[in-house]
Amino acid sequence: ASKASTPNEIHGKKEDEYDEEKKGECESSNDLYLNAIFFPLLATLLPRWTNQIEEKYNSLSISSHQIKKIVILCSGVGTPRNWTHSITGNSTQALAELMEMFITALYPDVTVVRVHSDTNIFRYDENISFVKRELMPVIDAYRDAHARNEAYPDEKEEIQLLEDKEMVVVDSNRRRRRRNPFDPDWKKSFAVTLSFADGSPARTHAIQASLRPYKPTYFHFWQLKTFWHESKICDDDIEVHSFEDMETVPAMEVNQTNEKVQLVVEEMKKFHAHFLEALKEDEEEGLSIDGGGVSKNDIRQFWLRKTKKPVL
């Protein structure tokens, strides 16, 4: 399902009838008429994502319809090089609105939340500000509601802070009640997935860094033009990686590693000591890295192109 339905198609009206009606209107107005819109990336991503949810919870005898599914669409603008161009000329805000229509039509059980930034998506500092002030509060609000087993932000309840600093929940009937306790095991039933392609590196990395506490799964679109060139959508265009696959292991003490790693480290230390000893022998005999003379080893023949330093 790669074609976005127009509102009239949703209500059952034929497209050719709608075309004839709009033809005369468009000739006498400046309104832009879109006959059809294709979302090949969404059409690939959404089935893959929903299937992953089904596979995860079917083993627990939980229907996917019982799972709260939220798609957060991040849109933004990039400051143009030509100062005479509109700063909103390359905005993706309108595209996010169309994407929401597409998702709502095909996946009515999915909640769509749009988060837009009017700052420059190519600037790292502005992306950090966007993530901290706009994106993460949305995700954290859903996390808190889930951990407390309360209504989600889109379900018309609000949180109020009373004069005695007590947090209360106000439902749609304006009734107040105490907040539920926060479940520390919320991570067992709350998951985040980040999908990205080749957009702004500053935007992508800022979002990736901010989501680290959630240990997200990554959906990476490595091939974007399959539909454009071959008129088809392909699941293989998406690479799925777990947080553990994408995460680099931080530095640790050698004695905290396994025996094989410790063995490699010891051999590297021995080789390094032998290397320094060979250099010292050359220096004692008056041989330089780029000078003349005959060395007992071949270290003098290996150096970096600019610095003349020997390569270990």
CSV table of C-alpha atoms in Angstrom, one decimal:
chain,number,residue,atom,x,y,z
A,1,ALA,CA,0.0,0.0,0.0
A,2,SER,CA,2.3,2.7,-1.3
A,3,LYS,CA,-0.4,5.2,-2.5
A,4,ALA,CA,-1.8,7.7,0.0
A,5,SER,CA,-5.6,7.9,-0.3
A,6,THR,CA,-7.2,11.3,-0.7
A,7,PRO,CA,-10.0,12.2,1.7
A,8,ASN,CA,-12.5,11.5,-1.1
A,9,GLU,CA,-11.1,8.0,-1.7
A,10,ILE,CA,-11.5,7.3,2.0
A,11,HIS,CA,-15.2,8.2,1.8
A,12,GLY,CA,-15.7,6.0,-1.2
A,13,LYS,CA,-15.8,8.6,-4.0
A,14,LYS,CA,-14.2,7.6,-7.3
A,15,GLU,CA,-10.9,9.4,-8.1
A,16,ASP,CA,-11.9,10.1,-11.8
A,17,GLU,CA,-15.1,11.9,-10.6
A,18,TYR,CA,-13.1,14.0,-8.2
A,19,ASP,CA,-10.6,14.8,-10.9
A,20,GLU,CA,-13.3,16.2,-13.2
A,21,GLU,CA,-14.7,18.4,-10.4
A,22,LYS,CA,-11.3,19.8,-9.4
A,23,LYS,CA,-10.2,20.4,-13.0
A,24,GLY,CA,-12.2,23.5,-13.4
A,25,GLU,CA,-11.4,24.8,-10.0
A,26,CYS,CA,-7.7,24.5,-10.4
A,27,GLU,CA,-7.8,26.4,-13.7
A,28,SER,CA,-9.2,29.4,-12.0
A,29,SER,CA,-7.3,29.3,-8.8
A,30,ASN,CA,-3.7,29.1,-7.4
A,31,ASP,CA,-4.5,26.1,-5.3
A,32,LEU,CA,-2.2,23.1,-5.7
A,33,TYR,CA,-4.1,19.9,-6.4
A,34,LEU,CA,-2.4,16.6,-5.6
A,35,ASN,CA,-3.9,13.6,-7.5
A,36,ALA,CA,-1.9,11.0,-5.6
A,37,ILE,CA,1.1,10.8,-3.3
A,38,PHE,CA,3.5,7.9,-2.9
A,39,PHE,CA,5.2,7.1,0.4
A,40,PRO,CA,7.5,4.2,-0.5
A,41,LEU,CA,9.6,4.5,2.6
A,42,LEU,CA,6.6,4.5,5.0
A,43,ALA,CA,5.1,1.7,3.0
A,44,THR,CA,8.2,-0.4,3.7
A,45,LEU,CA,8.8,0.7,7.2
A,46,LEU,CA,5.3,0.4,8.8
A,47,PRO,CA,4.6,-3.2,7.9
A,48,ARG,CA,8.1,-4.1,9.1
A,49,TRP,CA,7.6,-2.3,12.4
A,50,THR,CA,4.2,-3.7,13.1
A,51,ASN,CA,5.3,-7.2,12.2
A,52,GLN,CA,8.1,-6.9,14.6
A,53,ILE,CA,5.7,-5.9,17.4
A,54,GLU,CA,3.4,-8.9,16.6
A,55,GLU,CA,6.3,-11.3,16.7
A,56,LYS,CA,7.5,-9.9,20.0
A,57,TYR,CA,4.2,-10.1,21.8
A,58,ASN,CA,2.6,-13.2,20.2
A,59,SER,CA,4.8,-15.4,22.3
A,60,LEU,CA,3.3,-13.7,25.3
A,61,SER,CA,-0.2,-14.3,24.0
A,62,ILE,CA,-0.8,-10.5,23.7
A,63,SER,CA,-2.5,-9.2,20.6
A,64,SER,CA,-0.9,-6.4,18.8
A,65,HIS,CA,-4.1,-4.4,19.0
A,66,GLN,CA,-3.6,-4.3,22.8
A,67,ILE,CA,-0.3,-2.6,22.3
A,68,LYS,CA,-0.1,1.2,22.4
A,69,LYS,CA,1.7,2.1,19.2
A,70,ILE,CA,3.0,5.7,18.6
A,71,VAL,CA,4.8,7.1,15.6
A,72,ILE,CA,6.6,10.4,16.2
A,73,LEU,CA,7.3,12.3,13.0
A,74,CYS,CA,10.2,14.8,13.4
A,75,SER,CA,10.1,17.6,10.8
A,76,GLY,CA,12.2,20.7,10.5
A,77,VAL,CA,13.7,23.4,8.3
A,78,GLY,CA,17.2,24.1,7.0
A,79,THR,CA,18.5,27.7,6.6
A,80,PRO,CA,19.1,28.3,2.9
A,81,ARG,CA,22.4,29.5,1.6
A,82,ASN,CA,20.7,32.2,-0.4
A,83,TRP,CA,19.4,34.7,2.1
A,84,THR,CA,16.7,35.8,-0.4
A,85,HIS,CA,15.0,32.4,-0.2
A,86,SER,CA,12.3,31.7,2.4
A,87,ILE,CA,13.6,29.9,5.5
A,88,THR,CA,10.5,27.7,5.3
A,89,GLY,CA,11.0,26.9,1.7
A,90,ASN,CA,12.5,23.5,2.5
A,91,SER,CA,10.4,22.8,5.5
A,92,THR,CA,9.2,19.2,5.9
A,93,GLN,CA,6.3,20.2,8.2
A,94,ALA,CA,3.6,19.9,5.4
A,95,LEU,CA,5.1,16.5,4.4
A,96,ALA,CA,4.7,15.3,8.0
A,97,GLU,CA,1.0,16.3,7.9
A,98,LEU,CA,0.6,14.2,4.7
A,99,MET,CA,2.5,11.4,6.3
A,100,GLU,CA,0.1,11.5,9.3
A,101,MET,CA,-2.9,11.2,6.9
A,102,PHE,CA,-1.3,8.2,5.2
A,103,ILE,CA,-0.6,6.4,8.5
A,104,THR,CA,-4.0,7.2,10.0
A,105,ALA,CA,-5.8,5.9,6.9
A,106,LEU,CA,-3.9,2.6,6.8
A,107,TYR,CA,-3.1,2.1,10.5
A,108,PRO,CA,-6.0,3.5,12.5
A,109,ASP,CA,-4.7,1.9,15.7
A,110,VAL,CA,-1.4,3.9,15.5
A,111,THR,CA,-1.2,7.2,17.3
A,112,VAL,CA,0.7,9.9,15.3
A,113,VAL,CA,2.5,12.7,17.0
A,114,ARG,CA,4.2,15.5,15.0
A,115,VAL,CA,7.1,17.4,16.4
A,116,HIS,CA,8.4,20.3,14.3
A,117,SER,CA,11.4,22.5,14.8
A,118,ASP,CA,11.8,26.0,13.2
A,119,THR,CA,15.5,26.0,13.9
A,120,ASN,CA,18.3,24.9,11.5
A,121,ILE,CA,18.4,21.1,11.3
A,122,PHE,CA,22.0,21.4,10.0
A,123,ARG,CA,23.3,23.0,13.2
A,124,TYR,CA,24.3,20.6,15.9
A,125,ASP,CA,23.7,23.0,18.8
A,126,GLU,CA,20.2,23.8,17.6
A,127,ASN,CA,19.4,20.1,17.2
A,128,ILE,CA,20.5,19.4,20.8
A,129,SER,CA,18.1,22.2,21.9
A,130,PHE,CA,15.3,20.7,19.8
A,131,VAL,CA,15.8,17.3,21.2
A,132,LYS,CA,16.0,18.5,24.8
A,133,ARG,CA,13.1,20.9,24.7
A,134,GLU,CA,10.7,19.4,22.2
A,135,LEU,CA,11.3,15.8,21.3
A,136,MET,CA,12.4,14.1,24.6
A,137,PRO,CA,9.5,15.7,26.7
A,138,VAL,CA,7.1,13.9,24.3
A,139,ILE,CA,8.8,10.6,24.6
A,140,ASP,CA,9.3,10.9,28.4
A,141,ALA,CA,5.6,11.8,28.8
A,142,TYR,CA,4.6,8.5,27.2
A,143,ARG,CA,7.2,6.7,29.2
A,144,ASP,CA,5.9,8.2,32.5
A,145,ALA,CA,2.2,7.4,31.6
A,146,HIS,CA,3.2,3.8,30.8
A,147,ALA,CA,5.3,3.3,33.9
A,148,ARG,CA,2.4,4.6,36.1
A,149,ASN,CA,-0.3,2.7,34.1
A,150,GLU,CA,-2.1,6.0,33.5
A,151,ALA,CA,-3.7,7.5,30.4
A,152,TYR,CA,-1.3,8.4,27.7
A,153,PRO,CA,-0.8,12.1,26.7
A,154,ASP,CA,-3.2,11.7,23.7
A,155,GLU,CA,-6.0,10.3,25.8
A,156,LYS,CA,-7.2,13.6,27.3
A,157,GLU,CA,-5.8,13.5,30.8
A,158,GLU,CA,-3.6,16.1,32.3
A,159,ILE,CA,-1.2,16.3,35.2
A,160,GLN,CA,-1.5,19.1,37.7
A,161,LEU,CA,0.8,20.3,40.4
A,162,LEU,CA,-1.1,21.3,43.5
A,163,GLU,CA,0.0,23.9,46.1
A,164,ASP,CA,1.3,21.2,48.4
A,165,LYS,CA,3.6,20.0,45.5
A,166,GLU,CA,1.5,16.8,45.1
A,167,MET,CA,1.1,15.6,41.5
A,168,VAL,CA,-2.5,14.6,40.6
A,169,VAL,CA,-4.2,13.4,37.4
A,170,VAL,CA,-7.2,15.2,36.0
A,171,ASP,CA,-9.4,13.1,33.7
A,172,SER,CA,-11.7,14.3,30.9
A,173,ASN,CA,-14.5,14.8,33.5
A,174,ARG,CA,-12.2,17.1,35.5
A,175,ARG,CA,-12.0,14.6,38.3
A,176,ARG,CA,-8.8,14.4,40.3
A,177,ARG,CA,-7.0,11.5,41.7
A,178,ARG,CA,-3.5,10.7,43.0
A,179,ARG,CA,-0.9,9.5,40.5
A,180,ASN,CA,-0.1,5.8,40.4
A,181,PRO,CA,3.4,4.7,41.6
A,182,PHE,CA,6.2,4.6,39.1
A,183,ASP,CA,7.0,1.1,38.0
A,184,PRO,CA,10.8,0.7,37.9
A,185,ASP,CA,10.5,-2.2,35.5
A,186,TRP,CA,8.9,-0.2,32.8
A,187,LYS,CA,11.7,-1.1,30.3
A,188,LYS,CA,10.4,-4.6,30.1
A,189,SER,CA,7.2,-3.5,28.2
A,190,PHE,CA,8.3,-0.2,26.7
A,191,ALA,CA,10.3,-0.1,23.5
A,192,VAL,CA,11.6,2.6,21.2
A,193,THR,CA,12.6,2.2,17.6
A,194,LEU,CA,14.4,4.9,15.6
A,195,SER,CA,14.2,4.9,11.8
A,196,PHE,CA,16.5,7.1,9.7
A,197,ALA,CA,18.1,7.4,6.3
A,198,ASP,CA,20.7,9.9,5.0
A,199,GLY,CA,19.2,13.1,6.4
A,200,SER,CA,21.1,15.8,8.4
A,201,PRO,CA,23.9,14.1,10.3
A,202,ALA,CA,23.5,16.7,13.1
A,203,ARG,CA,19.8,15.9,13.5
A,204,THR,CA,20.3,12.1,13.3
A,205,HIS,CA,23.1,12.0,15.8
A,206,ALA,CA,21.5,14.3,18.3
A,207,ILE,CA,18.4,12.1,18.3
A,208,GLN,CA,20.5,8.9,18.6
A,209,ALA,CA,22.4,10.3,21.5
A,210,SER,CA,19.3,11.5,23.3
A,211,LEU,CA,17.6,8.0,23.0
A,212,ARG,CA,20.5,6.1,24.5
A,213,PRO,CA,18.7,5.6,27.9
A,214,TYR,CA,15.9,3.8,26.0
A,215,LYS,CA,18.3,1.5,24.2
A,216,PRO,CA,16.3,1.8,20.9
A,217,THR,CA,16.2,-0.6,18.0
A,218,TYR,CA,17.5,1.0,14.8
A,219,PHE,CA,15.8,0.8,11.4
A,220,HIS,CA,18.3,2.1,8.8
A,221,PHE,CA,17.2,2.8,5.3
A,222,TRP,CA,20.4,2.2,3.3
A,223,GLN,CA,18.6,2.1,-0.1
A,224,LEU,CA,16.1,4.9,-0.8
A,225,LYS,CA,15.5,4.8,-4.5
A,226,THR,CA,14.2,1.3,-5.1
A,227,PHE,CA,10.6,2.5,-5.8
A,228,TRP,CA,11.9,5.4,-7.9
A,229,HIS,CA,13.9,3.1,-10.2
A,230,GLU,CA,12.1,-0.2,-10.1
A,231,SER,CA,8.5,0.7,-9.0
A,232,LYS,CA,8.5,-1.6,-6.1
A,233,ILE,CA,9.0,-1.6,-2.4
A,234,CYS,CA,11.5,-4.0,-0.9
A,235,ASP,CA,12.0,-5.1,2.8
A,236,ASP,CA,15.7,-5.6,2.1
A,237,ASP,CA,16.1,-1.8,1.9
A,238,ILE,CA,15.9,-1.7,5.7
A,239,GLU,CA,18.6,-2.9,8.0
A,240,VAL,CA,17.4,-3.7,11.5
A,241,HIS,CA,20.0,-3.4,14.3
A,242,SER,CA,19.6,-3.8,18.0
A,243,PHE,CA,21.0,-1.3,20.5
A,244,GLU,CA,23.7,-3.8,21.4
A,245,ASP,CA,24.8,-4.1,17.7
A,246,MET,CA,25.1,-0.3,17.3
A,247,GLU,CA,26.6,0.5,20.7
A,248,THR,CA,30.4,0.7,21.1
A,249,VAL,CA,31.8,-0.8,24.2
A,250,PRO,CA,33.5,1.8,26.5
A,251,ALA,CA,37.1,1.5,27.6
A,252,MET,CA,37.6,-0.9,30.6
A,253,GLU,CA,40.4,-2.1,32.8
A,254,VAL,CA,42.4,-5.0,31.2
A,255,ASN,CA,41.9,-7.2,34.3
A,256,GLN,CA,38.1,-6.9,33.7
A,257,THR,CA,38.3,-8.6,30.3
A,258,ASN,CA,38.4,-12.3,29.4
A,259,GLU,CA,41.6,-14.4,29.1
A,260,LYS,CA,41.9,-14.1,25.3
A,261,VAL,CA,41.7,-10.3,25.4
A,262,GLN,CA,44.3,-10.2,28.2
A,263,LEU,CA,46.6,-12.5,26.1
A,264,VAL,CA,46.4,-10.1,23.1
A,265,VAL,CA,47.2,-7.1,25.3
A,266,GLU,CA,50.3,-8.8,26.8
A,267,GLU,CA,51.6,-9.7,23.3
A,268,MET,CA,51.0,-6.1,22.2
A,269,LYS,CA,53.0,-4.8,25.2
A,270,LYS,CA,55.9,-7.2,24.4
A,271,PHE,CA,55.9,-6.1,20.7
A,272,HIS,CA,55.8,-2.4,21.8
A,273,ALA,CA,58.8,-2.9,24.2
A,274,HIS,CA,60.8,-4.7,21.4
A,275,PHE,CA,60.0,-1.8,19.0
A,276,LEU,CA,61.2,0.8,21.5
A,277,GLU,CA,64.4,-1.2,22.1
A,278,ALA,CA,65.1,-1.4,18.4
A,279,LEU,CA,64.7,2.4,18.0
A,280,LYS,CA,67.0,2.9,21.0
A,281,GLU,CA,69.7,0.8,19.4
A,282,ASP,CA,69.6,2.9,16.2
A,283,GLU,CA,69.8,6.1,18.2
A,284,GLU,CA,72.8,4.9,20.1
A,285,GLU,CA,74.5,4.0,16.8
A,286,GLY,CA,73.8,7.5,15.4
A,287,LEU,CA,71.2,6.4,12.9
A,288,SER,CA,68.2,8.7,12.2
A,289,ILE,CA,64.9,7.9,10.7
A,290,ASP,CA,65.6,9.6,7.4
A,291,GLY,CA,69.4,9.7,7.6
A,292,GLY,CA,72.0,7.5,6.2
A,293,GLY,CA,73.8,4.4,7.6
A,294,VAL,CA,72.9,0.8,7.9
A,295,SER,CA,70.5,-0.4,10.6
A,296,LYS,CA,70.2,-3.9,12.1
A,297,ASN,CA,66.5,-3.8,11.5
A,298,ASP,CA,64.0,-2.3,8.9
A,299,ILE,CA,62.3,0.2,11.2
A,300,ARG,CA,64.0,3.1,9.5
A,301,GLN,CA,62.2,2.2,6.2
A,302,PHE,CA,58.8,2.7,7.8
A,303,TRP,CA,57.6,6.2,8.6
A,304,LEU,CA,54.5,8.3,8.1
A,305,ARG,CA,54.6,10.4,4.9
A,306,LYS,CA,54.6,13.8,6.5
A,307,THR,CA,55.9,13.4,10.1
A,308,LYS,CA,58.8,11.0,9.4
A,309,LYS,CA,57.7,9.0,12.5
A,310,PRO,CA,58.2,5.3,12.4
A,311,VAL,CA,55.1,3.2,12.3
A,312,LEU,CA,54.4,0.7,15.0
